[in-house]
């Protein structure tokens, strides 16, 4: 369990390490209007857009910080805060809504004690809502990390999430 | 640029193809309301208060953004347009403190003026309102985003005109608001405190702290003068109330500055009435500086120059001018040095 | 199709299939096949449209007969392979068989007319060779080597195709504007932002047949005079992005992209730009801002992108589906395309059927079909034999149509006349358990969330509309609210800067028009007849069904349910917070809301 935790932390670079950013800046050097891909790649490398990194990015790519910040807060893809170990995305597309996605989200919120867009204090889960993930025939849908859970019922939500929470897959209320 | 004939509200107008409908209308005495538009910046087309009907066009068009074309027929005040303007104003007011009583901008607020003109009293549509903290994190500029109508003028003037880019919109949709990254105070931003954002903000969202509570627009007398700080010659309007300068602004599209000022021109006025300010020349007598008349002081300078010239020749004299003088004044000093005194020893503080 | 004397297995490997577990099926199939016991090989394809039966495998025997099986799982793989080896058909799993068109869900395909989806599900989208084997890139070769740009524009004009991205602007005319615009550098953009939250036509095309889109872009670029093109694709479509990457790389190898393509002196290249999560970026000017690296905020038009687009240069923007139809039109002639459809709406339209429809999936039908044909003949009608209540077309920009309008034709003007829009192709079917007020509220909450915030009517207006709707759903609506909604809807439509705000009121206006009684039920009688809006329902346990298992009592967060073991339980309405948890928990489905 501990090992796994470490592994997960290493998924992303530390914001104090500018190495990955420099590589990304180089990749887009001289390219017109590359701010969004710059931010996308940076977020991929660091997991989120830390203030230090954002400042270095603005400077390195020749943007005003306000521009970079304005863009990062406009698009929902960008995160200014680190995310938890597991990312839960609940589909709120039309089909999933009609199938009761709101009840699913509510139940997750009740269980984890966080609202949409928030991360649990133990940094285990981040809850997000997304729009149609293209699997409407399986609605309502929740995606945890890479796994899709379709035809969900509110009553089953806890059972699914507990698998991700506990050490060897089970238990731990 | 071509000549363009168009018709606005029944009036035939001749103008040029670079004009927007709004400009063409205003030049011809037809008033179309606007909020997000201001002459110093590129049009933006956000507030929709300037919508007009153009015959043959699909949908209503923003007068501030749409350039005129030949044969265009424009209506600026149809029933539908007035209805939409009222709804827009009501919507803005539904998320706005009704605080005109003590608001710094009363009397010079474009929103207040339009609400008055369109008789919008209270919002039919109530709902969530934003409540931001008032930001007075520096001695000059206060920001109260509860009063912001998101016209983007502050953002654009700072970026387009000033070239600084302190602000941008933060967030999206209903929760978007102009801001400084990471909510940093202005002192920690690249802000130059030129007050350009204050000058363009149509509401009381960005105001000057030094003039707070010092006078409504109708209580002050505006005295036109030329900025004394540098040779550019920006035009200033000193807002004077009972003999005291309470604020400085610059008339739009007038003079070399076109309504733009720098921090010195806009905020550097407290010296005018400062007790330390010299009001007469001082002459050193026995080691002490003593007030003197201009004739005496200038006479003394002239005598010293003449003495030096007589003793050591014209090149023993040098002239140093100031960046605060106008070109004309600098020119005259140069003439004095070269033609009257006969030396090329003339220079300027800006080179130091 | 030749299978090389072997049995060919094609696994549906699009996002829907993968979500339904196709990867595990793929692994199982590969393991079994690796044993060498079976005379068969495995290939993949994009979405075949049978999303409701995923994971799906199509088996083609050496004689060319094919059977499509659905609902596969790793457990079923060995049974499947044995049947294949033995030349047997497992009737229960059949989705469609070529020798018996009536079997399984055969009429789902039989009632379609597939032009855009011509290859989806039939070829491996990661193989340019398979695309070429179906005649791929011949249209582009023909266009570049034997036609002038003007002839191409004429041909597309003749086809009558209108933009499939929603607005329905005639594509030939649009190309003509961009062609005529003055400028050395012009750009072409493929709009693959697909933001409608209930639609995935474009994704399926990109995943199932990316080369068709690229070929359409080559033709469009040549026609308007653009040497550089972009595909703006939402980042939420990783598989589509991956397949586009593969396809573009293959095109470079084959000389279909890059310098001097198809042996001519014409240069053309495509760059992929990933969206970053903003529905409004599907709007043309916002999309341009986004490619330029800015906040995706629209600007007024005119000037139109055809004259001042990306980096201020003339730019033509087309939707994925529009572009995917182009190679077919060039290969078969505009007249042939125009022979399908109605007078002003030509060709075919892809729809994404979802909601309470029995066969939720992807279907392409000729224009001029009735909605009834689409929903019942193709879609198989409403699930669980329930009654059809409404169909929502065009997503957040569209509207809800009642049963009485089921004979409306799939035709831009006919649909617009109802208050809905053709839209990009989302079709959500609602039954008696769907609350129309809640559905309107849902769409408004979507547009309100997605409003860029630039203009007042949309930024504040949609917020106020949403607040009114939320009030109605929570039982606090007042009769004047309907009038307020009307006023706001009208002024937001007329006053908004872009079509996001300009169409946002449509779901509300159409439900007000066709389902006003439901609003009145909510406001005057404080009832949600569909049993959806929590504040307006009560939950009951049907005594004659309840077995007293106690599952509901265990899950209830507020202990509102009581009863003896093995005796019917009851809900205390005062304690109940109407979270509906018990509803999905009861194994007997004894609990209902009203
Ligand atoms: C808010 C908004 C979202 C849109 N989203 C899309 C989209 O996701 N995909 C698309 O092709 N068109 C979308 N459109 C329509 C496009 O702006 C544009 O009309 C279309 O891409 C043009 O291509 P077409 O002529 O081939 O239809 C959207 C329009 C608006 C106003
Ligand atoms: S900003 Fe204008 S409308 Fe608002 S309170 Fe101040 S004066 Fe009144
Ligand atoms: S004072 Fe000048 S530099 Fe500072 S934010 Fe305002 S416009 Fe920008
Ligand atoms: S602060 Fe003033 S200038 Fe800036 S957006 Fe708000 S209202 Fe406009
Ligand atoms: S209508 Fe909405 S999305 Fe479009 S510009 Fe206005 S605020 Fe932005
Ligand atoms: S709806 Fe929720 S609160 Fe009410 S009885 Fe069922 S589980 Fe309990
Ligand atoms: S609406 Fe949830 S997958 Fe489409
Ligand atoms: S003044 Fe024209 S849209 Fe604001
Ligand atoms: S010279 Fe214009 S403000 Fe200083």
Coordinates of C-alpha atoms in Angstrom, one line a residue, chain C residues 131-553:
Chain C
X131 CA -9.0 2.5 -46.3
X132 CA -7.3 2.6 -49.6
X133 CA -8.7 -0.9 -50.4
X134 CA -12.2 0.6 -50.2
X135 CA -11.3 3.2 -52.8
X136 CA -9.9 5.6 -50.3
X137 CA -7.9 8.7 -51.5
X138 CA -9.1 8.2 -55.0
X139 CA -11.5 11.2 -54.6
X140 CA -8.6 13.4 -53.4
X141 CA -6.4 12.2 -56.2
X142 CA -9.2 12.9 -58.7
X143 CA -9.8 16.3 -57.2
X144 CA -6.1 17.4 -57.2
X145 CA -5.1 15.9 -60.5
X146 CA -8.2 16.5 -62.7
X147 CA -10.4 19.2 -61.2
X148 CA -10.0 22.9 -60.6
X149 CA -10.9 24.4 -57.3
X150 CA -13.9 26.0 -58.9
X151 CA -15.1 22.7 -60.3
X152 CA -14.8 21.2 -56.9
X153 CA -16.8 23.9 -55.2
X154 CA -19.4 23.5 -57.9
X155 CA -19.6 19.8 -57.3
X156 CA -20.0 20.2 -53.6
X157 CA -22.6 23.0 -54.2
X158 CA -24.5 20.6 -56.5
X159 CA -24.6 18.0 -53.8
X160 CA -26.6 20.4 -51.7
X161 CA -24.8 19.3 -48.5
X162 CA -25.2 21.7 -45.6
X163 CA -22.9 21.9 -42.7
X164 CA -23.4 19.1 -40.2
X165 CA -22.0 21.0 -37.2
X166 CA -25.4 22.5 -36.4
X167 CA -26.0 25.7 -38.3
X168 CA -26.6 23.9 -41.6
X169 CA -24.9 26.5 -43.8
X170 CA -24.5 25.2 -47.4
X171 CA -20.9 23.9 -47.6
X172 CA -20.3 24.8 -51.3
X173 CA -21.3 28.4 -50.7
X174 CA -19.0 28.6 -47.6
X175 CA -16.1 27.2 -49.6
X176 CA -16.8 29.8 -52.3
X177 CA -16.5 32.6 -49.7
X178 CA -13.1 31.3 -48.5
X179 CA -11.9 30.8 -52.1
X180 CA -12.8 34.3 -53.0
X181 CA -11.4 35.9 -49.9
X182 CA -8.2 37.9 -50.5
X183 CA -5.1 36.5 -48.9
X184 CA -1.9 34.7 -49.5
X185 CA -2.3 32.4 -46.6
X186 CA -5.6 30.7 -45.9
X187 CA -6.5 28.1 -43.3
X188 CA -8.8 25.2 -43.1
X189 CA -10.1 24.0 -39.7
X190 CA -11.9 20.7 -39.0
X191 CA -14.2 21.3 -36.0
X192 CA -14.0 18.1 -33.9
X193 CA -14.9 19.8 -30.7
X194 CA -18.2 17.9 -30.4
X195 CA -19.5 19.5 -27.3
X196 CA -23.1 18.4 -27.3
X197 CA -23.2 16.4 -24.0
X198 CA -25.3 13.6 -25.6
X199 CA -23.7 13.1 -28.9
X200 CA -20.7 11.3 -30.3
X201 CA -21.2 11.1 -34.0
X202 CA -18.0 12.9 -34.8
X203 CA -16.0 10.9 -32.3
X204 CA -17.2 7.7 -33.9
X205 CA -16.2 8.8 -37.3
X206 CA -12.8 9.9 -36.2
X207 CA -12.3 6.6 -34.3
X208 CA -13.8 4.5 -37.0
X209 CA -12.7 6.1 -40.2
X210 CA -10.2 8.9 -39.7
X211 CA -8.9 8.8 -43.2
X212 CA -12.3 9.8 -44.6
X213 CA -12.0 13.1 -42.6
X214 CA -8.5 13.7 -43.7
X215 CA -9.4 13.0 -47.3
X216 CA -12.3 15.4 -47.1
X217 CA -9.8 18.0 -45.7
X218 CA -7.4 17.5 -48.5
X219 CA -10.2 18.2 -51.0
X220 CA -11.5 21.2 -49.0
X221 CA -8.0 22.7 -48.6
X222 CA -7.3 22.5 -52.3
X223 CA -10.8 23.9 -53.1
X224 CA -10.4 27.0 -50.9
X225 CA -6.6 27.4 -51.4
X226 CA -5.5 26.5 -47.9
X227 CA -2.2 24.8 -47.5
X228 CA -2.3 24.5 -43.7
X229 CA -5.1 22.9 -41.8
X230 CA -6.0 22.2 -38.2
X231 CA -8.1 19.6 -36.5
X232 CA -9.5 21.0 -33.3
X233 CA -10.4 17.9 -31.3
X234 CA -11.6 17.8 -27.8
X235 CA -9.0 16.3 -25.4
X236 CA -11.7 14.0 -24.0
X237 CA -11.3 11.9 -27.1
X238 CA -8.0 10.2 -26.6
X239 CA -8.7 7.4 -28.9
X240 CA -9.8 9.6 -31.7
X241 CA -6.7 11.7 -31.2
X242 CA -4.5 8.6 -31.3
X243 CA -6.1 7.3 -34.5
X244 CA -5.8 10.7 -36.1
X245 CA -2.1 10.8 -35.3
X246 CA -1.6 7.3 -36.8
X247 CA -3.6 8.3 -39.9
X248 CA -1.7 11.6 -40.4
X249 CA 1.7 9.8 -40.1
X250 CA 0.6 7.2 -42.6
X251 CA -0.5 10.0 -45.0
X252 CA 2.9 11.5 -44.8
X253 CA 4.5 8.2 -45.7
X254 CA 2.2 7.7 -48.7
X255 CA 2.6 11.3 -49.9
X256 CA -1.0 12.3 -49.3
X257 CA 0.1 15.0 -46.8
X258 CA 3.1 17.2 -46.9
X259 CA 4.8 18.8 -49.9
X260 CA 3.7 18.1 -53.5
X261 CA 0.9 15.7 -52.5
X262 CA -0.4 13.1 -55.0
X263 CA 2.5 14.0 -57.3
X264 CA 1.2 17.5 -57.9
X265 CA 2.8 20.7 -56.8
X266 CA 0.2 21.3 -54.1
X267 CA 1.4 21.4 -50.5
X268 CA -1.0 20.5 -47.7
X269 CA -0.6 19.6 -44.1
X270 CA -2.6 19.0 -41.0
X271 CA -1.9 19.8 -37.4
X272 CA -3.9 18.6 -34.5
X273 CA -4.9 21.0 -31.8
X274 CA -6.4 19.6 -28.6
X275 CA -9.3 21.4 -26.9
X276 CA -9.0 22.0 -23.2
X277 CA -12.6 21.7 -22.0
X278 CA -14.9 24.5 -23.1
X279 CA -18.1 23.8 -25.1
X280 CA -18.1 27.4 -26.5
X281 CA -14.9 26.6 -28.4
X282 CA -17.1 24.8 -30.9
X283 CA -18.2 28.2 -31.9
X284 CA -16.1 29.4 -34.9
X285 CA -14.6 32.5 -33.5
X286 CA -14.0 31.0 -30.1
X287 CA -12.4 28.1 -31.7
X288 CA -10.1 30.4 -33.6
X289 CA -9.2 32.2 -30.3
X290 CA -8.5 28.9 -28.7
X291 CA -6.1 27.8 -31.5
X292 CA -4.4 31.1 -31.1
X293 CA -3.8 30.2 -27.5
X294 CA -6.3 32.6 -25.9
X295 CA -9.4 32.3 -23.7
X296 CA -12.0 30.8 -26.0
X297 CA -14.3 33.8 -26.1
X298 CA -16.3 34.5 -29.3
X299 CA -16.2 37.8 -31.0
X300 CA -19.0 39.4 -33.1
X301 CA -19.4 38.5 -36.8
X302 CA -18.9 40.2 -39.2
X303 CA -16.1 40.1 -40.0
X304 CA -16.6 36.4 -40.8
X305 CA -13.8 33.9 -40.5
X306 CA -13.9 33.4 -44.3
X307 CA -12.4 36.9 -44.4
X308 CA -10.7 37.3 -41.1
X309 CA -10.1 34.1 -39.3
X310 CA -7.2 32.4 -37.7
X311 CA -4.3 34.9 -37.2
X312 CA -6.5 37.3 -39.1
X313 CA -6.3 35.2 -42.3
X314 CA -9.2 33.8 -44.4
X315 CA -10.3 30.6 -42.7
X316 CA -12.9 27.9 -43.5
X317 CA -14.3 25.8 -40.7
X318 CA -16.1 22.6 -41.3
X319 CA -17.5 19.9 -39.1
X320 CA -16.2 16.3 -39.1
X321 CA -19.3 14.8 -40.6
X322 CA -19.4 17.4 -43.3
X323 CA -15.8 16.7 -44.3
X324 CA -16.2 12.9 -44.1
X325 CA -19.0 13.1 -46.7
X326 CA -16.9 15.0 -49.1
X327 CA -14.8 12.1 -50.6
X328 CA -18.0 10.2 -51.3
X329 CA -19.5 13.3 -53.0
X330 CA -16.4 13.8 -55.2
X331 CA -16.2 10.1 -56.0
X332 CA -19.9 9.6 -56.7
X333 CA -20.9 13.1 -57.9
X334 CA -22.9 15.8 -56.3
X335 CA -26.0 14.8 -58.2
X336 CA -26.0 11.4 -56.7
X337 CA -25.7 12.8 -53.2
X338 CA -28.5 15.3 -53.9
X339 CA -30.8 12.5 -55.1
X340 CA -31.1 11.5 -51.4
X341 CA -33.1 13.7 -49.1
X342 CA -35.6 16.5 -49.3
X343 CA -35.7 19.6 -51.4
X344 CA -33.6 21.7 -49.1
X345 CA -31.9 19.1 -47.0
X346 CA -29.8 16.7 -49.1
X347 CA -28.0 13.5 -48.3
X348 CA -27.9 11.8 -45.0
X349 CA -27.5 12.6 -41.3
X350 CA -25.9 10.7 -38.6
X351 CA -27.8 10.6 -35.3
X352 CA -26.7 9.4 -32.0
X353 CA -29.6 7.7 -30.3
X354 CA -29.6 7.7 -26.6
X355 CA -31.8 8.0 -23.5
X356 CA -34.7 5.7 -23.2
X357 CA -34.5 4.3 -26.7
X358 CA -34.1 0.6 -27.0
X359 CA -31.2 0.6 -29.5
X360 CA -29.0 3.4 -28.3
X361 CA -26.2 3.8 -30.8
X362 CA -25.1 5.4 -34.0
X363 CA -27.3 5.6 -37.1
X364 CA -27.2 7.3 -40.4
X365 CA -30.5 7.9 -42.2
X366 CA -31.5 9.7 -45.3
X367 CA -32.9 13.2 -44.9
X368 CA -36.6 13.1 -45.3
X369 CA -37.1 10.2 -42.9
X370 CA -39.6 11.0 -40.2
X371 CA -38.5 11.2 -36.6
X372 CA -40.8 8.2 -36.1
X373 CA -38.8 6.1 -38.6
X374 CA -35.6 7.1 -36.9
X375 CA -36.7 6.4 -33.4
X376 CA -38.9 3.4 -33.9
X377 CA -37.8 1.6 -37.1
X378 CA -34.1 2.2 -36.6
X379 CA -34.0 2.8 -32.8
X380 CA -36.4 0.1 -32.0
X381 CA -38.7 2.3 -30.0
X382 CA -38.8 3.0 -26.3
X383 CA -37.1 0.7 -23.8
X384 CA -39.0 -1.7 -21.7
X385 CA -42.1 -1.1 -23.8
X386 CA -42.7 2.2 -22.1
X387 CA -44.6 5.0 -23.7
X388 CA -42.7 7.5 -25.9
X389 CA -42.9 11.0 -24.4
X390 CA -40.4 13.2 -26.2
X391 CA -37.3 13.4 -28.2
X392 CA -34.7 16.0 -27.5
X393 CA -32.8 17.1 -30.6
X394 CA -29.8 19.3 -30.9
X395 CA -28.7 19.1 -27.3
X396 CA -28.4 22.3 -25.4
X397 CA -29.2 24.4 -28.5
X398 CA -32.1 22.3 -29.5
X399 CA -35.5 21.4 -28.3
X400 CA -37.9 18.7 -27.0
X401 CA -40.6 17.4 -29.4
X402 CA -43.7 15.5 -28.3
X403 CA -45.2 12.4 -29.8
X404 CA -47.6 14.5 -31.9
X405 CA -44.6 15.8 -33.9
X406 CA -43.1 12.4 -34.6
X407 CA -44.0 12.7 -38.2
X408 CA -41.8 15.7 -38.6
X409 CA -39.3 15.1 -41.4
X410 CA -35.5 15.0 -40.8
X411 CA -35.1 18.3 -42.7
X412 CA -33.4 21.5 -41.5
X413 CA -36.4 23.7 -42.1
X414 CA -39.0 21.3 -40.9
X415 CA -37.2 20.7 -37.6
X416 CA -36.5 24.4 -37.1
X417 CA -40.2 25.2 -37.6
X418 CA -40.9 23.1 -34.5
X419 CA -38.6 25.2 -32.3
X420 CA -36.0 22.4 -32.1
X421 CA -32.9 22.3 -34.4
X422 CA -31.3 19.6 -36.5
X423 CA -28.2 20.2 -34.4
X424 CA -25.2 18.0 -34.7
X425 CA -27.2 14.8 -34.3
X426 CA -27.9 14.1 -30.7
X427 CA -31.3 12.5 -30.1
X428 CA -32.3 11.8 -26.6
X429 CA -35.5 9.8 -26.2
X430 CA -37.6 10.4 -23.1
X431 CA -40.3 8.3 -21.6
X432 CA -42.8 8.8 -18.8
X433 CA -40.0 8.7 -16.2
X434 CA -38.3 11.8 -17.7
X435 CA -39.3 15.1 -16.2
X436 CA -39.4 17.7 -19.0
X437 CA -38.9 20.6 -16.6
X438 CA -35.9 18.9 -15.1
X439 CA -34.6 18.2 -18.6
X440 CA -34.9 21.9 -19.5
X441 CA -33.2 22.7 -16.3
X442 CA -30.4 20.3 -17.1
X443 CA -29.7 21.9 -20.5
X444 CA -29.8 25.3 -19.0
X445 CA -27.4 24.3 -16.3
X446 CA -25.1 23.0 -19.1
X447 CA -25.2 26.2 -21.1
X448 CA -24.9 28.4 -18.1
X449 CA -21.8 26.5 -17.0
X450 CA -20.4 26.7 -20.4
X451 CA -21.1 30.4 -21.1
X452 CA -17.9 32.1 -21.7
X453 CA -19.1 35.1 -19.7
X454 CA -18.4 37.8 -22.3
X455 CA -21.8 39.1 -23.1
X456 CA -24.5 40.1 -20.6
X457 CA -27.6 38.3 -21.9
X458 CA -25.9 34.9 -21.8
X459 CA -23.7 35.4 -18.7
X460 CA -26.4 36.7 -16.4
X461 CA -29.5 35.9 -18.4
X462 CA -29.0 32.1 -18.5
X463 CA -28.1 32.2 -14.8
X464 CA -31.4 33.8 -14.0
X465 CA -33.3 31.4 -16.2
X466 CA -31.6 28.5 -14.5
X467 CA -32.4 29.9 -11.1
X468 CA -36.1 30.2 -12.0
X469 CA -36.1 26.6 -13.3
X470 CA -34.3 25.3 -10.2
X471 CA -36.9 27.1 -8.2
X472 CA -39.7 25.5 -10.1
X473 CA -38.1 22.1 -9.7
X474 CA -37.8 22.5 -6.0
X475 CA -41.4 23.4 -5.6
X476 CA -41.0 27.1 -5.1
X477 CA -42.0 28.3 -8.5
X478 CA -44.7 31.0 -8.9
X479 CA -47.0 31.5 -11.8
X480 CA -45.2 34.7 -12.9
X481 CA -42.1 32.6 -13.4
X482 CA -43.4 31.3 -16.7
X483 CA -43.7 34.9 -18.0
X484 CA -40.2 35.7 -16.7
X485 CA -38.8 32.7 -18.5
X486 CA -40.5 33.9 -21.7
X487 CA -39.1 37.4 -21.5
X488 CA -35.7 36.2 -20.7
X489 CA -35.7 33.6 -23.4
X490 CA -36.7 36.1 -26.1
X491 CA -34.1 38.7 -25.1
X492 CA -31.3 36.3 -24.6
X493 CA -31.9 34.8 -28.0
X494 CA -32.0 38.1 -29.7
X495 CA -29.3 39.8 -27.6
X496 CA -26.5 37.3 -27.2
X497 CA -23.2 37.6 -28.9
X498 CA -22.8 34.0 -30.1
X499 CA -25.1 31.1 -30.8
X500 CA -24.4 29.5 -27.4
X501 CA -26.5 32.2 -25.7
X502 CA -28.5 32.6 -28.9
X503 CA -29.9 29.1 -28.7
X504 CA -29.6 28.4 -25.0
X505 CA -33.3 29.2 -24.3
X506 CA -34.5 26.6 -26.9
X507 CA -34.9 23.7 -24.6
X508 CA -36.9 25.8 -22.3
X509 CA -39.0 27.4 -25.0
X510 CA -39.9 24.0 -26.6
X511 CA -40.8 22.4 -23.3
X512 CA -42.9 25.4 -22.4
X513 CA -44.6 25.1 -25.7
X514 CA -45.2 21.4 -25.8
X515 CA -45.1 20.4 -22.1
X516 CA -46.5 23.4 -20.4
X517 CA -48.7 21.1 -18.3
X518 CA -45.6 19.8 -16.6
X519 CA -44.5 23.3 -15.6
X520 CA -48.0 23.9 -14.2
X521 CA -47.9 20.7 -12.3
X522 CA -44.7 21.7 -10.7
X523 CA -45.8 25.3 -10.0
X524 CA -49.5 25.0 -9.1
X525 CA -49.9 21.5 -8.0
X526 CA -46.4 21.0 -6.6
X527 CA -46.1 17.7 -8.3
X528 CA -43.5 16.1 -10.5
X529 CA -45.5 13.5 -12.3
X530 CA -42.4 11.8 -13.7
X531 CA -41.2 11.3 -10.2
X532 CA -37.9 13.0 -10.8
X533 CA -37.7 16.3 -8.9
X534 CA -36.8 15.3 -5.3
X535 CA -38.7 18.1 -3.6
X536 CA -42.0 17.2 -5.3
X537 CA -42.1 13.5 -4.9
X538 CA -42.9 11.0 -2.1
X539 CA -41.5 7.5 -2.0
X540 CA -43.6 4.5 -1.3
X541 CA -43.1 0.8 -0.8
X542 CA -45.6 -1.4 -2.5
X543 CA -46.7 -3.7 0.2
X544 CA -47.6 -6.6 -2.1
X545 CA -44.2 -6.7 -3.6
X546 CA -41.9 -6.0 -0.7
X547 CA -40.5 -9.2 0.7
X548 CA -39.2 -7.4 3.8
X549 CA -35.5 -8.1 3.0
X550 CA -34.6 -4.9 4.8
X551 CA -32.0 -3.8 2.2
X552 CA -33.7 -0.4 1.8
X553 CA -33.7 0.2 5.6

